[in-house]
Amino acid sequence: VAVAVVRAQVQQEPFLETTVGTAVTINCSHPNIRSSDWIHFYRQIPSQSPELVAVAAKSSRDMQDTEGRLLVSADRRSSALWLRRPGRGDAAVYYCALGP
């Protein structure tokens, strides 16, 4: 599992890896988040277009297609994408972004 930075106002680890079946947390820092911003996590599997995997505004929520959760801090200045049991199909570049 790899992570990359998308926008200047969002910071992520440049690289993160785990073994198949071992939970992983992808952290994202966004200290200048605006009240109108939503937090989006995308992933891009090699040779494919990016796909939205989770989105939240103020509260944490479970992911629909993958065993995991998008965690949002109380002040909304940070978030994390938690994958419970990532498999080989989850190997991708994960992006965190803010927007409407």
JSON list of C-alpha atoms in Angstrom, two decimals:
[
{"chain": "A", "resi": 1, "resn": "VAL", "atom": "CA", "xyz": [0.00, 0.00, 0.00]},
{"chain": "A", "resi": 2, "resn": "ALA", "atom": "CA", "xyz": [1.53, 3.32, -1.05]},
{"chain": "A", "resi": 3, "resn": "VAL", "atom": "CA", "xyz": [0.48, 6.87, -0.24]},
{"chain": "A", "resi": 4, "resn": "ALA", "atom": "CA", "xyz": [1.11, 10.13, -2.10]},
{"chain": "A", "resi": 5, "resn": "VAL", "atom": "CA", "xyz": [0.45, 13.83, -1.47]},
{"chain": "A", "resi": 6, "resn": "VAL", "atom": "CA", "xyz": [-2.30, 15.39, -3.60]},
{"chain": "A", "resi": 7, "resn": "ARG", "atom": "CA", "xyz": [-2.74, 19.05, -2.63]},
{"chain": "A", "resi": 8, "resn": "ALA", "atom": "CA", "xyz": [-0.46, 21.49, -0.85]},
{"chain": "A", "resi": 9, "resn": "GLN", "atom": "CA", "xyz": [-2.95, 21.87, 1.99]},
{"chain": "A", "resi": 10, "resn": "VAL", "atom": "CA", "xyz": [-3.02, 18.11, 2.62]},
{"chain": "A", "resi": 11, "resn": "GLN", "atom": "CA", "xyz": [-0.09, 16.16, 4.01]},
{"chain": "A", "resi": 12, "resn": "GLN", "atom": "CA", "xyz": [0.36, 12.38, 3.99]},
{"chain": "A", "resi": 13, "resn": "GLU", "atom": "CA", "xyz": [3.15, 9.90, 4.52]},
{"chain": "A", "resi": 14, "resn": "PRO", "atom": "CA", "xyz": [5.16, 9.63, 1.29]},
{"chain": "A", "resi": 15, "resn": "PHE", "atom": "CA", "xyz": [5.23, 5.84, 1.54]},
{"chain": "A", "resi": 16, "resn": "LEU", "atom": "CA", "xyz": [3.50, 3.22, 3.68]},
{"chain": "A", "resi": 17, "resn": "GLU", "atom": "CA", "xyz": [3.34, -0.53, 3.39]},
{"chain": "A", "resi": 18, "resn": "THR", "atom": "CA", "xyz": [1.84, -3.50, 5.18]},
{"chain": "A", "resi": 19, "resn": "THR", "atom": "CA", "xyz": [1.55, -7.23, 4.68]},
{"chain": "A", "resi": 20, "resn": "VAL", "atom": "CA", "xyz": [-1.58, -8.95, 3.36]},
{"chain": "A", "resi": 21, "resn": "GLY", "atom": "CA", "xyz": [-4.18, -9.25, 6.13]},
{"chain": "A", "resi": 22, "resn": "THR", "atom": "CA", "xyz": [-2.46, -6.79, 8.50]},
{"chain": "A", "resi": 23, "resn": "ALA", "atom": "CA", "xyz": [-4.46, -3.65, 9.31]},
{"chain": "A", "resi": 24, "resn": "VAL", "atom": "CA", "xyz": [-3.02, -0.35, 8.13]},
{"chain": "A", "resi": 25, "resn": "THR", "atom": "CA", "xyz": [-3.85, 3.30, 8.85]},
{"chain": "A", "resi": 26, "resn": "ILE", "atom": "CA", "xyz": [-3.20, 5.98, 6.23]},
{"chain": "A", "resi": 27, "resn": "ASN", "atom": "CA", "xyz": [-3.01, 9.34, 7.99]},
{"chain": "A", "resi": 28, "resn": "CYS", "atom": "CA", "xyz": [-3.84, 12.69, 6.43]},
{"chain": "A", "resi": 29, "resn": "SER", "atom": "CA", "xyz": [-3.26, 16.15, 7.90]},
{"chain": "A", "resi": 30, "resn": "HIS", "atom": "CA", "xyz": [-5.30, 19.13, 6.73]},
{"chain": "A", "resi": 31, "resn": "PRO", "atom": "CA", "xyz": [-4.87, 21.93, 9.31]},
{"chain": "A", "resi": 32, "resn": "ASN", "atom": "CA", "xyz": [-6.42, 24.62, 7.07]},
{"chain": "A", "resi": 33, "resn": "ILE", "atom": "CA", "xyz": [-9.62, 22.76, 6.25]},
{"chain": "A", "resi": 34, "resn": "ARG", "atom": "CA", "xyz": [-12.58, 25.03, 5.49]},
{"chain": "A", "resi": 35, "resn": "SER", "atom": "CA", "xyz": [-16.04, 24.47, 6.95]},
{"chain": "A", "resi": 36, "resn": "SER", "atom": "CA", "xyz": [-17.39, 23.68, 3.48]},
{"chain": "A", "resi": 37, "resn": "ASP", "atom": "CA", "xyz": [-14.70, 21.07, 2.70]},
{"chain": "A", "resi": 38, "resn": "TRP", "atom": "CA", "xyz": [-15.36, 17.35, 2.63]},
{"chain": "A", "resi": 39, "resn": "ILE", "atom": "CA", "xyz": [-12.56, 14.83, 3.15]},
{"chain": "A", "resi": 40, "resn": "HIS", "atom": "CA", "xyz": [-12.08, 12.41, 0.26]},
{"chain": "A", "resi": 41, "resn": "PHE", "atom": "CA", "xyz": [-9.85, 9.36, 0.00]},
{"chain": "A", "resi": 42, "resn": "TYR", "atom": "CA", "xyz": [-9.13, 7.94, -3.44]},
{"chain": "A", "resi": 43, "resn": "ARG", "atom": "CA", "xyz": [-7.01, 5.02, -4.51]},
{"chain": "A", "resi": 44, "resn": "GLN", "atom": "CA", "xyz": [-5.34, 4.36, -7.82]},
{"chain": "A", "resi": 45, "resn": "ILE", "atom": "CA", "xyz": [-4.49, 0.80, -8.73]},
{"chain": "A", "resi": 46, "resn": "PRO", "atom": "CA", "xyz": [-1.68, 0.58, -11.32]},
{"chain": "A", "resi": 47, "resn": "SER", "atom": "CA", "xyz": [-2.97, 1.01, -14.90]},
{"chain": "A", "resi": 48, "resn": "GLN", "atom": "CA", "xyz": [-6.41, 2.19, -13.69]},
{"chain": "A", "resi": 49, "resn": "SER", "atom": "CA", "xyz": [-8.12, 5.52, -13.04]},
{"chain": "A", "resi": 50, "resn": "PRO", "atom": "CA", "xyz": [-8.41, 6.79, -9.45]},
{"chain": "A", "resi": 51, "resn": "GLU", "atom": "CA", "xyz": [-11.53, 5.62, -7.60]},
{"chain": "A", "resi": 52, "resn": "LEU", "atom": "CA", "xyz": [-13.26, 7.20, -4.62]},
{"chain": "A", "resi": 53, "resn": "VAL", "atom": "CA", "xyz": [-13.13, 4.86, -1.62]},
{"chain": "A", "resi": 54, "resn": "ALA", "atom": "CA", "xyz": [-14.40, 7.08, 1.22]},
{"chain": "A", "resi": 55, "resn": "VAL", "atom": "CA", "xyz": [-15.79, 10.55, 1.85]},
{"chain": "A", "resi": 56, "resn": "ALA", "atom": "CA", "xyz": [-16.88, 12.31, 5.05]},
{"chain": "A", "resi": 57, "resn": "ALA", "atom": "CA", "xyz": [-17.65, 15.80, 6.27]},
{"chain": "A", "resi": 58, "resn": "LYS", "atom": "CA", "xyz": [-17.51, 15.83, 10.06]},
{"chain": "A", "resi": 59, "resn": "SER", "atom": "CA", "xyz": [-17.83, 12.34, 11.48]},
{"chain": "A", "resi": 60, "resn": "SER", "atom": "CA", "xyz": [-16.13, 9.01, 11.00]},
{"chain": "A", "resi": 61, "resn": "ARG", "atom": "CA", "xyz": [-17.86, 6.44, 8.83]},
{"chain": "A", "resi": 62, "resn": "ASP", "atom": "CA", "xyz": [-17.52, 2.87, 7.65]},
{"chain": "A", "resi": 63, "resn": "MET", "atom": "CA", "xyz": [-16.46, 2.23, 4.08]},
{"chain": "A", "resi": 64, "resn": "GLN", "atom": "CA", "xyz": [-18.98, 0.52, 1.84]},
{"chain": "A", "resi": 65, "resn": "ASP", "atom": "CA", "xyz": [-16.89, -1.57, -0.55]},
{"chain": "A", "resi": 66, "resn": "THR", "atom": "CA", "xyz": [-13.92, -2.41, 1.68]},
{"chain": "A", "resi": 67, "resn": "GLU", "atom": "CA", "xyz": [-13.56, -3.50, 5.28]},
{"chain": "A", "resi": 68, "resn": "GLY", "atom": "CA", "xyz": [-12.39, -0.27, 6.79]},
{"chain": "A", "resi": 69, "resn": "ARG", "atom": "CA", "xyz": [-13.30, 3.10, 8.19]},
{"chain": "A", "resi": 70, "resn": "LEU", "atom": "CA", "xyz": [-12.64, 6.77, 7.46]},
{"chain": "A", "resi": 71, "resn": "LEU", "atom": "CA", "xyz": [-11.77, 8.39, 10.77]},
{"chain": "A", "resi": 72, "resn": "VAL", "atom": "CA", "xyz": [-12.16, 12.16, 11.20]},
{"chain": "A", "resi": 73, "resn": "SER", "atom": "CA", "xyz": [-10.76, 14.03, 14.20]},
{"chain": "A", "resi": 74, "resn": "ALA", "atom": "CA", "xyz": [-13.13, 16.17, 16.29]},
{"chain": "A", "resi": 75, "resn": "ASP", "atom": "CA", "xyz": [-11.53, 19.40, 15.02]},
{"chain": "A", "resi": 76, "resn": "ARG", "atom": "CA", "xyz": [-11.46, 18.05, 11.41]},
{"chain": "A", "resi": 77, "resn": "ARG", "atom": "CA", "xyz": [-7.76, 18.96, 11.08]},
{"chain": "A", "resi": 78, "resn": "SER", "atom": "CA", "xyz": [-6.78, 15.35, 10.46]},
{"chain": "A", "resi": 79, "resn": "SER", "atom": "CA", "xyz": [-8.25, 12.15, 9.16]},
{"chain": "A", "resi": 80, "resn": "ALA", "atom": "CA", "xyz": [-7.20, 8.58, 8.59]},
{"chain": "A", "resi": 81, "resn": "LEU", "atom": "CA", "xyz": [-8.24, 5.75, 6.33]},
{"chain": "A", "resi": 82, "resn": "TRP", "atom": "CA", "xyz": [-8.14, 2.48, 8.27]},
{"chain": "A", "resi": 83, "resn": "LEU", "atom": "CA", "xyz": [-8.15, -0.78, 6.32]},
{"chain": "A", "resi": 84, "resn": "ARG", "atom": "CA", "xyz": [-8.97, -3.79, 8.50]},
{"chain": "A", "resi": 85, "resn": "ARG", "atom": "CA", "xyz": [-7.54, -6.62, 6.39]},
{"chain": "A", "resi": 86, "resn": "PRO", "atom": "CA", "xyz": [-6.01, -5.29, 3.17]},
{"chain": "A", "resi": 87, "resn": "GLY", "atom": "CA", "xyz": [-5.52, -7.86, 0.44]},
{"chain": "A", "resi": 88, "resn": "ARG", "atom": "CA", "xyz": [-3.44, -7.90, -2.71]},
{"chain": "A", "resi": 89, "resn": "GLY", "atom": "CA", "xyz": [-6.25, -6.09, -4.53]},
{"chain": "A", "resi": 90, "resn": "ASP", "atom": "CA", "xyz": [-5.85, -3.13, -2.15]},
{"chain": "A", "resi": 91, "resn": "ALA", "atom": "CA", "xyz": [-2.27, -2.44, -3.26]},
{"chain": "A", "resi": 92, "resn": "ALA", "atom": "CA", "xyz": [-2.53, 1.07, -4.72]},
{"chain": "A", "resi": 93, "resn": "VAL", "atom": "CA", "xyz": [-1.56, 4.69, -4.33]},
{"chain": "A", "resi": 94, "resn": "TYR", "atom": "CA", "xyz": [-3.98, 6.31, -1.87]},
{"chain": "A", "resi": 95, "resn": "TYR", "atom": "CA", "xyz": [-4.76, 10.01, -2.07]},
{"chain": "A", "resi": 96, "resn": "CYS", "atom": "CA", "xyz": [-6.37, 12.30, 0.47]},
{"chain": "A", "resi": 97, "resn": "ALA", "atom": "CA", "xyz": [-8.07, 15.44, -0.85]},
{"chain": "A", "resi": 98, "resn": "LEU", "atom": "CA", "xyz": [-10.37, 18.23, 0.34]},
{"chain": "A", "resi": 99, "resn": "GLY", "atom": "CA", "xyz": [-13.23, 19.67, -1.65]},
{"chain": "A", "resi": 100, "resn": "PRO", "atom": "CA", "xyz": [-16.96, 20.14, -2.02]}
]
